[in-house]
Coordinates of C-alpha atoms in Angstrom, one line a residue:
M1 CA 12.2 -30.9 3.5
S2 CA 10.8 -34.2 4.7
K3 CA 7.4 -35.5 3.7
F4 CA 6.3 -35.2 7.3
K5 CA 7.5 -31.6 7.6
F6 CA 5.8 -30.7 4.3
Y7 CA 2.4 -32.0 5.4
L8 CA 2.7 -30.6 8.9
L9 CA 3.5 -27.1 7.6
S10 CA 0.9 -27.4 4.8
F11 CA -1.9 -28.2 7.3
T12 CA -0.8 -25.7 10.0
W13 CA 1.2 -22.6 9.0
G14 CA 0.1 -23.0 5.4
L15 CA -3.5 -24.0 6.2
P16 CA -5.3 -21.1 4.3
M17 CA -4.1 -22.2 0.9
T18 CA -4.3 -25.9 1.7
L19 CA -7.8 -25.6 2.9
I20 CA -8.8 -24.0 -0.4
G21 CA -7.0 -26.9 -2.1
C22 CA -9.0 -29.4 0.0
V23 CA -12.3 -27.9 -1.0
I24 CA -11.3 -27.7 -4.7
S25 CA -10.1 -31.3 -4.5
L26 CA -13.3 -32.5 -2.9
V27 CA -15.4 -30.9 -5.7
L28 CA -13.1 -32.5 -8.4
L29 CA -13.3 -35.9 -6.7
I30 CA -17.1 -35.7 -6.7
A31 CA -17.0 -34.6 -10.3
G32 CA -15.1 -37.8 -11.2
Y33 CA -11.5 -36.4 -11.6
K34 CA -8.7 -38.7 -10.4
P35 CA -5.9 -37.2 -8.3
K36 CA -2.2 -37.8 -9.2
K37 CA 0.9 -37.1 -7.2
W38 CA 3.9 -34.9 -8.0
G39 CA 6.5 -34.6 -5.3
Y40 CA 4.5 -34.4 -2.1
C41 CA 1.6 -32.6 -3.8
Y42 CA -1.6 -34.1 -5.1
Y43 CA -2.9 -32.7 -8.3
F44 CA -5.7 -32.8 -10.8
E45 CA -5.5 -32.4 -14.6
V46 CA -8.4 -30.1 -15.7
G47 CA -8.9 -28.5 -19.1
E48 CA -6.4 -27.7 -21.8
C49 CA -3.7 -25.2 -22.5
W50 CA -3.9 -22.9 -19.5
G51 CA -1.0 -23.9 -17.2
G52 CA -1.5 -24.5 -13.5
S53 CA -2.6 -23.1 -10.2
E54 CA -1.4 -24.1 -6.7
F55 CA -3.4 -24.5 -3.5
G56 CA -1.1 -25.6 -0.6
A57 CA -0.6 -29.3 -0.8
F58 CA -2.7 -29.5 -4.0
F59 CA -2.5 -28.1 -7.4
L60 CA -4.4 -28.0 -10.7
C61 CA -2.9 -28.1 -14.2
D62 CA -4.0 -28.7 -17.7
K63 CA -4.0 -32.1 -19.3
M64 CA -0.9 -31.3 -21.4
S65 CA 1.2 -29.7 -18.6
S66 CA 4.9 -30.2 -19.0
E67 CA 7.2 -31.3 -16.2
Y68 CA 8.3 -27.7 -15.9
I69 CA 4.7 -26.6 -15.0
K70 CA 4.3 -29.5 -12.5
N71 CA 7.7 -28.6 -10.9
H72 CA 6.7 -25.0 -10.8
E73 CA 3.4 -25.6 -9.1
F74 CA 5.0 -28.0 -6.6
G75 CA 7.5 -25.2 -6.0
H76 CA 4.6 -23.0 -5.0
G77 CA 3.5 -25.8 -2.6
L78 CA 7.0 -25.6 -1.0
Q79 CA 6.7 -21.8 -0.8
N80 CA 3.4 -22.2 1.0
C81 CA 5.3 -24.1 3.8
Y82 CA 7.6 -21.1 4.2
W83 CA 5.2 -18.2 3.7
G84 CA 2.1 -19.8 5.4
F85 CA -0.6 -17.4 6.2
L86 CA 1.2 -14.7 4.2
M87 CA 1.2 -16.9 1.0
P88 CA -2.0 -15.5 -0.5
F89 CA -0.8 -11.9 -0.2
V90 CA 3.0 -12.4 -1.0
V91 CA 2.7 -14.9 -3.8
C92 CA -0.8 -16.1 -4.8
I93 CA -2.6 -12.9 -5.5
P94 CA 0.3 -11.2 -7.3
S95 CA 0.9 -14.4 -9.3
A96 CA -2.8 -14.7 -10.4
Y97 CA -2.9 -10.9 -11.1
R98 CA 0.3 -11.2 -13.2
Y99 CA -1.0 -14.3 -15.0
W100 CA -4.1 -12.5 -16.1
L101 CA -2.3 -9.2 -16.9
T102 CA 0.0 -11.0 -19.3
H103 CA -3.0 -12.4 -21.3
F104 CA -3.5 -8.9 -22.6
K105 CA -1.6 -7.1 -25.4
Y106 CA 0.6 -4.3 -24.1
S107 CA -1.9 -1.7 -25.3
K108 CA -4.7 -3.2 -23.1
M109 CA -2.6 -3.9 -19.9
N110 CA -3.3 -0.5 -18.5
Y111 CA -7.1 -1.0 -18.8
F112 CA -6.8 -4.3 -16.9
A113 CA -4.6 -2.8 -14.2
W114 CA -6.9 0.2 -13.7
G115 CA -10.0 -2.0 -13.8
V116 CA -8.7 -4.2 -11.0
Y117 CA -7.7 -1.2 -9.0
A118 CA -11.1 0.4 -9.4
V119 CA -12.8 -2.8 -8.2
A120 CA -10.5 -2.8 -5.1
I121 CA -11.4 0.8 -4.3
M122 CA -15.1 0.0 -4.7
L123 CA -14.7 -3.0 -2.4
S124 CA -12.8 -1.0 0.3
T125 CA -15.6 1.7 0.0
V126 CA -18.3 -0.9 0.5
I127 CA -16.5 -2.4 3.5
T128 CA -16.1 1.1 5.0
A129 CA -19.8 1.9 4.5
V130 CA -20.8 -1.4 6.1
A131 CA -18.5 -0.7 9.0
L132 CA -20.0 2.7 9.6
M133 CA -23.6 1.6 9.2
T134 CA -23.2 -1.5 11.5
H135 CA -20.7 0.1 13.9
V136 CA -18.4 -2.9 13.4
Y137 CA -15.3 -0.7 13.3
W138 CA -12.7 -3.4 13.0
L139 CA -14.0 -3.7 9.4
L140 CA -12.4 -0.3 8.8
A141 CA -9.0 -2.0 9.2
L142 CA -10.0 -4.5 6.6
A143 CA -11.0 -1.7 4.2
I144 CA -7.7 0.1 4.7
F145 CA -5.8 -3.1 4.2
V146 CA -7.7 -3.9 0.9
F147 CA -7.1 -0.3 -0.3
L148 CA -3.3 -0.3 0.6
Y149 CA -2.6 -3.8 -0.6
F150 CA -4.2 -3.2 -4.1
T151 CA -2.5 0.2 -4.3
I152 CA 0.8 -1.6 -3.9
I153 CA -0.2 -4.2 -6.5
H154 CA -1.3 -1.4 -8.8
I155 CA 2.0 0.6 -8.4
W156 CA 4.0 -2.6 -9.0
S157 CA 2.1 -3.4 -12.2
M158 CA 2.3 0.1 -13.6
A159 CA 5.9 0.7 -12.7
V160 CA 7.5 -2.7 -13.2
E161 CA 5.3 -5.4 -14.9
I162 CA 3.6 -3.5 -17.7
P163 CA 6.7 -1.7 -18.9
K164 CA 8.5 -5.0 -19.4
H165 CA 5.9 -5.8 -22.1
K166 CA 6.3 -2.7 -24.1
G167 CA 6.3 -3.6 -27.8
D168 CA 4.6 -6.9 -27.0
V169 CA 8.0 -8.5 -26.3
Y170 CA 8.3 -11.9 -24.7
V171 CA 8.9 -11.8 -21.0
D172 CA 10.1 -14.9 -19.2
Y173 CA 7.4 -16.1 -16.8
D174 CA 10.1 -16.6 -14.1
S175 CA 11.4 -13.0 -14.3
V176 CA 9.6 -12.0 -11.1
W177 CA 11.1 -13.4 -7.9
F178 CA 8.1 -15.5 -6.7
E179 CA 7.7 -17.3 -10.0
G180 CA 11.5 -17.9 -10.5
D181 CA 11.8 -19.1 -6.9
A182 CA 8.9 -21.6 -7.3
S183 CA 10.4 -23.0 -10.5
K184 CA 13.8 -23.4 -8.9
R185 CA 12.6 -24.9 -5.7
G186 CA 10.3 -27.4 -7.4
T187 CA 12.8 -28.4 -10.0
E188 CA 15.6 -28.9 -7.5
F189 CA 13.3 -30.8 -5.1
I190 CA 12.0 -33.2 -7.8
K191 CA 15.6 -33.9 -8.9
E192 CA 16.6 -34.8 -5.4
L193 CA 13.5 -37.0 -4.9
R194 CA 14.5 -38.9 -8.1
K195 CA 18.0 -39.7 -7.0

């Protein structure tokens, strides 16, 4: 992918995540952080020992981030060019959910999963109530979407992700498709750029 195509897609088809990245970057610039560049993405080093998070053509990582983490986050930037408006739902939310899920011991993962699901149900209930009280019925579609989306996330976590951690065993971060794909894309792309 050329630099032109990356930025064109990031600021059109991939605009939702890139717009969030622009806002975060502006706040960090005002706070005195200096941007750096990795591949085609601009990034900021913030905090210590937490990893990274990608926002379209921008990403954040901790001050000690390895090349692997930077390649991985850049890989998510490439995914944003492909998934575009779907990126938050196909990659970002499941990735963030899984990141936080794995910060719990196996015995506590079910509590986290059920807690997130309960919040999603409450949110869809509130949206439904607002829709009925205000007669803004298109909000019902949003309520149904929130409920169904987080039902799928919940089923995936209970049936696939949580069982992987039984016995508090190590699970490779790239063992789920969207993480492995990001690492592969980012690493291969950076290798090509360095040639």
